[in-house]
XYZ file of C-alpha atoms in Angstrom:
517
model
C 118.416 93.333 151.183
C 121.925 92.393 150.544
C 120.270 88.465 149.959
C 117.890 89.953 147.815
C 119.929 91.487 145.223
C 122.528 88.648 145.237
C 119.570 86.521 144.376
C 118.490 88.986 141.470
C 122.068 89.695 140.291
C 122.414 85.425 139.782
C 118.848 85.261 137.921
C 120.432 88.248 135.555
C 123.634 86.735 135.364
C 121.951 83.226 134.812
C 119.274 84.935 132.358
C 122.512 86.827 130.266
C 124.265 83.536 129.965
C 121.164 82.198 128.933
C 120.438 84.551 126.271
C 124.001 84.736 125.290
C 123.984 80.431 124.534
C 120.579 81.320 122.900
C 121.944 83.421 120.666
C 124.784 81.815 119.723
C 122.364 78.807 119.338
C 120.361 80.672 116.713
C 123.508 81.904 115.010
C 124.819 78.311 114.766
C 121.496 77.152 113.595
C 121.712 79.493 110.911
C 124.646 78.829 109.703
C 123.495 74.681 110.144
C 120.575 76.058 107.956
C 122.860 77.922 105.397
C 125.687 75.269 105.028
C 122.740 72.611 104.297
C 120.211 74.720 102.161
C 123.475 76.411 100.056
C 124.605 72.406 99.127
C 121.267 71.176 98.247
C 119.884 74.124 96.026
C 123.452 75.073 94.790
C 122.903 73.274 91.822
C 119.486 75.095 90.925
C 120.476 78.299 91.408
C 123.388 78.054 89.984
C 122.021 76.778 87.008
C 119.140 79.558 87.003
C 121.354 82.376 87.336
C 124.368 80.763 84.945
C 126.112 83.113 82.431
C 126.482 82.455 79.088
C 129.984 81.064 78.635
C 133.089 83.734 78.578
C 130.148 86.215 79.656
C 128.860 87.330 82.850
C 125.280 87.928 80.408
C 122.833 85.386 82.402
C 120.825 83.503 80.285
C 117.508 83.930 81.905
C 117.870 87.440 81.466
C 118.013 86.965 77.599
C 114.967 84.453 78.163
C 113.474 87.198 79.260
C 114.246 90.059 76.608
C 114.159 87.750 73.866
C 110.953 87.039 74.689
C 109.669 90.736 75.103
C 111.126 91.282 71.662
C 109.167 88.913 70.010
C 106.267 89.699 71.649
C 106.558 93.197 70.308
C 107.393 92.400 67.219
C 104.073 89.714 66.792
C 101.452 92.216 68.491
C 102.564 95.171 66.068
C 103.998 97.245 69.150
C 100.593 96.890 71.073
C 102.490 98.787 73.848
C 102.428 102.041 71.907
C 99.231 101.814 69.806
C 96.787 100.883 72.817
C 98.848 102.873 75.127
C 96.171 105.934 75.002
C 93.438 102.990 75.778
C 95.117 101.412 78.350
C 94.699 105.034 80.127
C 90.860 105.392 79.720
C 90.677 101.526 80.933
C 92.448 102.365 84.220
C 90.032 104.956 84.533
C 87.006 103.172 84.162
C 85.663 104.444 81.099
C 84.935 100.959 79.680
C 84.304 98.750 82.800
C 80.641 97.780 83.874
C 80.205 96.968 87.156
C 78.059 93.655 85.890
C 80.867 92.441 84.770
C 82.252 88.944 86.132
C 85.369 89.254 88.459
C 86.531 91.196 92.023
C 88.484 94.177 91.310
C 88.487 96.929 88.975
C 90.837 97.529 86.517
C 93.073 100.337 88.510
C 92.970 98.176 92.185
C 94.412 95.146 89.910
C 96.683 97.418 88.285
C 98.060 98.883 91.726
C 97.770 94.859 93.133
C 100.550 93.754 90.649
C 102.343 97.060 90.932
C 102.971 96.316 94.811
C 104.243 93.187 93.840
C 106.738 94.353 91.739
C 107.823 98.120 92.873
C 110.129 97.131 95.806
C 113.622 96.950 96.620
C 114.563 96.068 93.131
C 114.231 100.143 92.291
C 115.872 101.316 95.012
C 119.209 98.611 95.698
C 119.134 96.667 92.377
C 119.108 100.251 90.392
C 122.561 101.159 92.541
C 123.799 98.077 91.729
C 123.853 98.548 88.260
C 124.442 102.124 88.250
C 127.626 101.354 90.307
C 128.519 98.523 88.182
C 127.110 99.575 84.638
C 127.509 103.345 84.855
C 124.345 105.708 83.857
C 124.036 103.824 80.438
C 122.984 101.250 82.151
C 119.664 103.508 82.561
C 119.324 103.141 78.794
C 119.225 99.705 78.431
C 116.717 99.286 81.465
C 114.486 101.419 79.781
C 114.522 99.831 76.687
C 114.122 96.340 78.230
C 111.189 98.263 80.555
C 109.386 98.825 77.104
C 110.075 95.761 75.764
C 108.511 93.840 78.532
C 105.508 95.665 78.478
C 104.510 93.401 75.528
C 105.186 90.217 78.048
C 103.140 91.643 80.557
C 100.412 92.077 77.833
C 100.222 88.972 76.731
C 100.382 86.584 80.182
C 97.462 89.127 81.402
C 95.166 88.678 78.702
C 95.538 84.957 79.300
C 95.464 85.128 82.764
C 91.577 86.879 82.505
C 90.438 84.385 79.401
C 91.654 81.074 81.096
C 90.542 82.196 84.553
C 88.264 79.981 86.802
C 85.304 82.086 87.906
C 82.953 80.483 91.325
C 79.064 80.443 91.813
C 80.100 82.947 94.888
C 81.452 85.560 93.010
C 85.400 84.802 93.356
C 88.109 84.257 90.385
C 91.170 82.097 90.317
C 93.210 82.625 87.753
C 97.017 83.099 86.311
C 99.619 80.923 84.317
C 98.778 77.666 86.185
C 95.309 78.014 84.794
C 96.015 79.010 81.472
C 98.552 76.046 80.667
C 96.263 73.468 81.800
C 92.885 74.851 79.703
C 94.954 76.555 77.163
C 97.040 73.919 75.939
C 94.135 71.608 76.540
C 92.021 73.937 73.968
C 94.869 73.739 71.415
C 95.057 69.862 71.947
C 98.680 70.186 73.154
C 100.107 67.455 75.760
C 101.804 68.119 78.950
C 99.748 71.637 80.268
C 98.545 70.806 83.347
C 102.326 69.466 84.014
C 104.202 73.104 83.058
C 100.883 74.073 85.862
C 102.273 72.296 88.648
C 105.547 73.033 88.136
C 105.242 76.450 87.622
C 102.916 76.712 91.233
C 105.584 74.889 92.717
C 107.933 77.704 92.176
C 105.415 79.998 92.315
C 104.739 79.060 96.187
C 108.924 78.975 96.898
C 109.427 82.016 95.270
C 105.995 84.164 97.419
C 107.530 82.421 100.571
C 111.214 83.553 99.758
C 111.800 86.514 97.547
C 108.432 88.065 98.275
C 108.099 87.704 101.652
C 111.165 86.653 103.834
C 113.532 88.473 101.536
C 111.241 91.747 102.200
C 111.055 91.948 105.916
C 114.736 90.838 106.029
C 115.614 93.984 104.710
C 112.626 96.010 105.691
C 114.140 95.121 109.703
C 117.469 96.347 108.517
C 116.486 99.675 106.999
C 114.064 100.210 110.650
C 117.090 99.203 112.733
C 119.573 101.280 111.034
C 117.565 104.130 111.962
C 115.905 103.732 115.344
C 119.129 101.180 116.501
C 119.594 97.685 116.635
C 116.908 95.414 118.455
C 115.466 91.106 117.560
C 114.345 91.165 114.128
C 111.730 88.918 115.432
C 109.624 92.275 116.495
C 109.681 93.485 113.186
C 108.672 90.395 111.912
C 105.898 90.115 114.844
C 104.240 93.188 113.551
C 104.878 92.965 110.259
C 103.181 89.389 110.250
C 99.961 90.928 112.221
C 99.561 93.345 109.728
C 99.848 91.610 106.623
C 97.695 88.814 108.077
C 94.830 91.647 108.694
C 95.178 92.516 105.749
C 95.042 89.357 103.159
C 93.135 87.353 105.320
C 89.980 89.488 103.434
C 91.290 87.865 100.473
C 91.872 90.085 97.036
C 89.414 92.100 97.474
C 90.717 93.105 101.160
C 94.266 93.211 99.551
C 93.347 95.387 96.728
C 92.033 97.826 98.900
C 94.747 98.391 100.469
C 96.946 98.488 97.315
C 94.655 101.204 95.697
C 95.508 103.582 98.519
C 99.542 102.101 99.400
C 100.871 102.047 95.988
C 100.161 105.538 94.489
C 100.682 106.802 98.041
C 104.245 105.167 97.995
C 105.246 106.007 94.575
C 104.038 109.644 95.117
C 106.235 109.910 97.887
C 109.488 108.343 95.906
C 109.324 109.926 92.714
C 107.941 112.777 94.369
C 111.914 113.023 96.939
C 113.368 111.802 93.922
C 111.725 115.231 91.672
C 112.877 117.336 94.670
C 116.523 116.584 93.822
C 116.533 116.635 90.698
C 115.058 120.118 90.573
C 117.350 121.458 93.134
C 120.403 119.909 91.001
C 118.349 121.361 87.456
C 121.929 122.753 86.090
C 122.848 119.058 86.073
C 120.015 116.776 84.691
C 120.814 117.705 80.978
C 125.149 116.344 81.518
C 122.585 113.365 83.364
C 121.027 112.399 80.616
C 124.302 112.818 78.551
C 125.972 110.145 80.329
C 123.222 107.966 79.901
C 123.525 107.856 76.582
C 127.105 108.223 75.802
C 127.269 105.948 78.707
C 125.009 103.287 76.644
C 127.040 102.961 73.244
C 130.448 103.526 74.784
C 130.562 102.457 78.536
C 132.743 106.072 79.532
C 135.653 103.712 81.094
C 133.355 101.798 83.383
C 133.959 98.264 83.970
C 132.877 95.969 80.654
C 132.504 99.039 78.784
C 129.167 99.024 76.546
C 128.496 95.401 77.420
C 128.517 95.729 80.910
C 126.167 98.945 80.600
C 123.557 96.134 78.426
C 124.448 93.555 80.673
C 123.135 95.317 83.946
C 120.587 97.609 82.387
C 118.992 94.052 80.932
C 119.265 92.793 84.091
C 117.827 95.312 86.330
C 114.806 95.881 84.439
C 114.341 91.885 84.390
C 114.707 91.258 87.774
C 112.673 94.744 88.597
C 109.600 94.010 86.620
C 108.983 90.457 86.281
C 107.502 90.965 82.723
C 107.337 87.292 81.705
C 107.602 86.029 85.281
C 104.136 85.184 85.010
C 103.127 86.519 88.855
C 101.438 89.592 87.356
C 98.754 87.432 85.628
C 97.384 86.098 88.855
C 96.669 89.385 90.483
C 95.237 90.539 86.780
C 92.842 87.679 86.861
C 90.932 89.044 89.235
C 89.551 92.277 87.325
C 86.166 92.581 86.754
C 85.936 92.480 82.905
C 84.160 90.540 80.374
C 87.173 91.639 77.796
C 90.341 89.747 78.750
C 92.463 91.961 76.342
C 91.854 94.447 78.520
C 93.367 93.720 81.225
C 96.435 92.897 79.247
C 96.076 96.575 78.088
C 96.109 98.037 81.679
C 98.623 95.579 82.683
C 101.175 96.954 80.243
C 101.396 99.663 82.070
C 103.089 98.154 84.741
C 106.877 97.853 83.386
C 106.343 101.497 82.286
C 105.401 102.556 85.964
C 108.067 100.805 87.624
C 110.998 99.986 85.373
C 110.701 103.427 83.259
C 109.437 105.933 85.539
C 110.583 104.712 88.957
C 113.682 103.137 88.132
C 115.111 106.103 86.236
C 114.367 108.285 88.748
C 116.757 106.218 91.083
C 119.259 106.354 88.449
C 119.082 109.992 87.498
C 119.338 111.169 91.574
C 122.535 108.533 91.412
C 124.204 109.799 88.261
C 123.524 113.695 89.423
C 124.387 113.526 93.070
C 128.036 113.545 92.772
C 128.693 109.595 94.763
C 129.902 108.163 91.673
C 133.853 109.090 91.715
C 135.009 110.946 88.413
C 138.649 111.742 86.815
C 137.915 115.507 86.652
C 140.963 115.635 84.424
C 139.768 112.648 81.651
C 135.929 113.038 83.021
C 135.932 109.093 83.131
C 134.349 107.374 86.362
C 137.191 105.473 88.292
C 136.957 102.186 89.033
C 137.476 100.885 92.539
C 140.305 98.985 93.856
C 138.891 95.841 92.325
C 138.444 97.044 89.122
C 134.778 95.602 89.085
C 132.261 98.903 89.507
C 133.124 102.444 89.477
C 134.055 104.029 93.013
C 131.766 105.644 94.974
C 132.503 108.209 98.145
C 132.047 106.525 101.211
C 132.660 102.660 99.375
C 128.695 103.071 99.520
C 126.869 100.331 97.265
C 122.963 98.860 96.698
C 120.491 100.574 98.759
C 123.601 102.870 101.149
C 124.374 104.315 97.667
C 120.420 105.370 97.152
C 120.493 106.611 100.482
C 123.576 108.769 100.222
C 122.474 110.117 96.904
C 118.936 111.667 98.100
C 120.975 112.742 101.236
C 123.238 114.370 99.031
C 120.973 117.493 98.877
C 118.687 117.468 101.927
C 120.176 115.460 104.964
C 116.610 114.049 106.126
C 115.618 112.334 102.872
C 117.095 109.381 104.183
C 114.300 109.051 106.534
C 112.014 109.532 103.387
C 113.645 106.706 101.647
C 113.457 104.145 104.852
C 109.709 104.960 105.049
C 109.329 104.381 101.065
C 111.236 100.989 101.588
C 109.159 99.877 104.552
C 106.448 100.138 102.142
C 107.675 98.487 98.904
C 108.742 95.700 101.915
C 105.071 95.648 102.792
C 103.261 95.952 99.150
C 105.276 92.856 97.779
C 104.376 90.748 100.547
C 100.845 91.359 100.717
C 100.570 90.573 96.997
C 103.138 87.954 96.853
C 100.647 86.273 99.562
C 97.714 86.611 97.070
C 99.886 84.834 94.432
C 101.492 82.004 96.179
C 97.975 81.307 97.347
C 96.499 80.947 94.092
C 99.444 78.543 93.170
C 98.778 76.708 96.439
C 94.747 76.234 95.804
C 95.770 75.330 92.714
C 97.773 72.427 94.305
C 95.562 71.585 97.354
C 92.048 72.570 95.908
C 89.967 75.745 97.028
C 88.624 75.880 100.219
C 88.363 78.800 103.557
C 90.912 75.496 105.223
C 92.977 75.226 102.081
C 93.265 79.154 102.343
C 93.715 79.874 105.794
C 96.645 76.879 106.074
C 98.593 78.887 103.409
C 98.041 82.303 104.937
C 99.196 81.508 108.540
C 102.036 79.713 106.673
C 102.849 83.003 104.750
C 102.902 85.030 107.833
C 105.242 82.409 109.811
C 107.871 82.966 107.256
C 107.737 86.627 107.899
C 108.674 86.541 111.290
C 111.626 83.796 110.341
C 112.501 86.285 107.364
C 113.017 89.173 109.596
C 114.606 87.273 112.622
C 117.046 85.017 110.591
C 119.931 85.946 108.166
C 119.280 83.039 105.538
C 121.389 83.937 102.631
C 120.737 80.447 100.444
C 117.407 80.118 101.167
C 116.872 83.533 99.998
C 119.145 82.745 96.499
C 116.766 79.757 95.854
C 113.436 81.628 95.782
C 115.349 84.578 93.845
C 115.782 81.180 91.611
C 112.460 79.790 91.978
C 110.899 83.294 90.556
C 112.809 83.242 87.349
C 112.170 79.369 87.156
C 108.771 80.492 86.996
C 109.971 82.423 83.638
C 111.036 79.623 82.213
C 108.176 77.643 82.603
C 105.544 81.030 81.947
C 107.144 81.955 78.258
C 107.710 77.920 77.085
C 103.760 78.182 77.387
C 103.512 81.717 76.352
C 104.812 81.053 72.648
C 102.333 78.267 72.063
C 99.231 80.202 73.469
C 100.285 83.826 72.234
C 98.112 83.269 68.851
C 94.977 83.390 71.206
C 95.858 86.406 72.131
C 95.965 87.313 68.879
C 92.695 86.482 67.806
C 91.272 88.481 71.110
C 93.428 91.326 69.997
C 92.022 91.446 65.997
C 88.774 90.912 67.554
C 88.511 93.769 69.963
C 90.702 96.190 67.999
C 87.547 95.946 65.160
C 84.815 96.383 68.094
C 86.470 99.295 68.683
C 87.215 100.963 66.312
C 83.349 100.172 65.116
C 81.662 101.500 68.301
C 80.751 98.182 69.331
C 82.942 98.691 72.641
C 81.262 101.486 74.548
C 81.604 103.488 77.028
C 80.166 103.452 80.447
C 79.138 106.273 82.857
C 79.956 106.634 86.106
């Protein structure tokens, strides 16, 4: 017996040692990874992400806004006149089921959405809360209106350029849309912006919208059940999403229809909890957002650094301009392309202006932002770069402390509502950096499947691995993809213009009817 267990206590001991070198193996290779990734993509993302000098105002983020401002401006604030439309399109009211395409407008609608609700409102909202103060709320909603007009206008594209197969299936989305577009205006170099763009298109699904996701979807689970191999996580999540988008759109959309309103029920729906259990205190809310907007209240960068993350937040939150939305809109079964770039301008409301506030309001009201009671300033901590917060919380611990400010299990809420976002944005990231990748390689079940299994690798690394760089490049290779989007988007936005005169006078003449159901 004696032999027995001395035997089993070496294989344990030999098996711990093992695990222990294996371990630190992965650890070093992680940092080998880091170290090498960080000083070969440095460059890029250091350029994407770059300030403006004597500023800490990055200049994609202006891209951006700049861009949703003249977009406005050109489309005579299509976000407001056809916002009433864009309603009764979601709907159905106008769709025919003869109509060419996969989806309807409300699964591509809720297809995008889970591609951009995420961590963005939940973390990235802190962030700028904690850094901006509650005028940074302002701003964000004001660039969340803006970019409804972007959204708009790389939709309607999206639909009118799209490729549509013998079998029933659409491809479509900026790729598509530079190459025939600029090739209908008689403009050079389209099909090059294409493959540039679906280059970063395909880094950005693999990094920021998938790895990225169940990174911090394992982190969230393991803070709550304990730690365990992110590789688990990563399993399962990978089995799941593969289930799922192995159906293609159709399968994805599905699944979107019922996880998005589900998930953003359940957020706004904690988040309308709070606030009505803190009433007395949403009207001083709403005061310091905007006082907070024009005069900073004594947070750090004052009024600029309110613009500066508010700009940011609902940039990086929405993707209006990105171009990403445009691929899932493709797929809507319309013979009207401008109206899918009506329903799609609903998107930056949803998530920039509805769910985003929310995150801030619950933050500003719940007390974890430190004030002078005496000067009723916020207080900056020790390095003078955000306002304090109880507990030093910041990014996605501040969210959580605020909803667990007034009822101590709404954490639990919020890691549910996270694993969700975590699992929405990968399943329609996949659906995008596919499209970029058939683009590429050519369309084909082989073409698909390669991508898909590659997709769903990357999960499991994403979960199991801490890859900080790699994760910084694809942030980069998403807004790269902004770059490329709105260069094409200024040439090809008269097109839309010509769609929009022409339905607008359908319209309004009957011509456009409705359709029951």
């Amino acid at each position: 017996m004696k032999k027995i267990q001395t035997i089993l206590f070496s294989q344990v001991a030999a098996a711990t040692v093992a695990s222990t070198a294996y371990a630190q193996e992965v650890m070093t290779l992680d940092q080998k990874v880091n170290e090498v990734f960080a000083t070969v993509t440095g460059p890029f993302v250091n350029l994407i992400f770059a300030p403006f000098p004597g500023t800490t105002f990055p200049w994609i983020v202006l891209w951006l806004v700049v861009a949703a401002s003249i977009f406005t401006l050109y489309f005579g604030f299509v976000q407001f006149r056809f916002f009433g439309h864009a309603i009764k399109l979601v709907k159905g009211d106008y769709s025919d089921p003869n109509d060419a395409g996969e989806v309807s407008h409300f699964q591509a609608l809720a297809t995008a959405l889970s591609g951009t609700v995420g961590l963005g409102n939940i973390a990235g909202v802190a962030v700028a809360v904690g850094i901006g103060g509650p005028g940074a709320t302002f701003w964000m909603i004001l660039a969340g209106l803006l970019g409804m007009a972007s959204k708009f206008t790389e939709c309607t594209l999206g639909v009118k350029y799209r490729n549509e197969y013998p079998d029933g299936t659409v491809s479509g989305g900026p790729m598509y849309y530079m190459s025939k577009g600029f090739d209908e205006l008689g403009l050079p170099g389209g099909k090059i912006l294409a493959i540039v763009f679906s280059i970063f298109c395909i880094l950005g699904a693999l990094g920021g919208g998938n790895m990225f996701q169940a990174n911090q979807a394992h982190a969230q689970i393991s803070g709550i059940v304990g730690d365990y191999p992110g590789w688990i996580t990563g399993v399962v999540f990978a089995v799941i999403v593969f289930a799922v988008i192995v159906g293609g759109i159709k399968s994805i959309a599905n699944v979107t229809e019922k996880v998005v309103p589900f998930m953003g029920v359940l957020y706004v729906g904690a988040a309308l909890i709070i606030l009505i259990v803190n009433y007395d205190k949403i009207g001083w809310a709403f005061g310091q957002i905007f006082e907070g907007a024009f005069t900073g209240l004594g947070i750090a960068g004052g009024f600029v650094g309110a613009l500066i993350q508010g700009f940011k937040r609902a940039a990086f939150s929405n993707e209006a301009g990105v171009g990403s939305a445009a691929i899932a809109h493709s797929a809507v079964r319309t013979n009207e392309p401008i109206t899918e770039g009506f329903v799609s301008l609903l998107e930056p409301l949803i998530d920039t202006v509805v769910i985003c506030t929310m995150t801030a309001l619950v933050i500003t009201i719940s007390g974890q932002l430190i004030m002078d009671p005496a000067t009723g300033q916020f207080v900056l901590n020790e390095a003078g770069n955000a306002i304090a917060t109880v507990g030093d919380n910041s990014g996605v611990a501040l969210t959580s402390a605020a909803f667990g400010s007034s009822i101590s299990w709404f954490p639990y809420v919020l890691a549910v509502a996270v694993v969700l976002f975590a699992f929405s944005t990968m399943i329609s990231w996949s659906y995008y950096g596919l499209k970029a990748w058939t683009y590429l390689f050519g369309e084909g079940k082989m073409q698909e499947l390669s991508f898909k299994t590659i997709f769903c690798i990357f999960i499991i690394i994403g979960a199991a691995a801490s890859l900080g760089p790699v994760i910084d490049f694809s942030d980069a290779a998403i807004f790269a993809m902004a770059v490329v989007n709105i260069f094409a988007l200024y040439f090809l936005m008269k097109l839309v213009k010509k769609e929009l005169k022409s339905y607008s006078a359908r319209l309004a003449s009957g011509e456009i009817k409705k359709f029951k159901h």
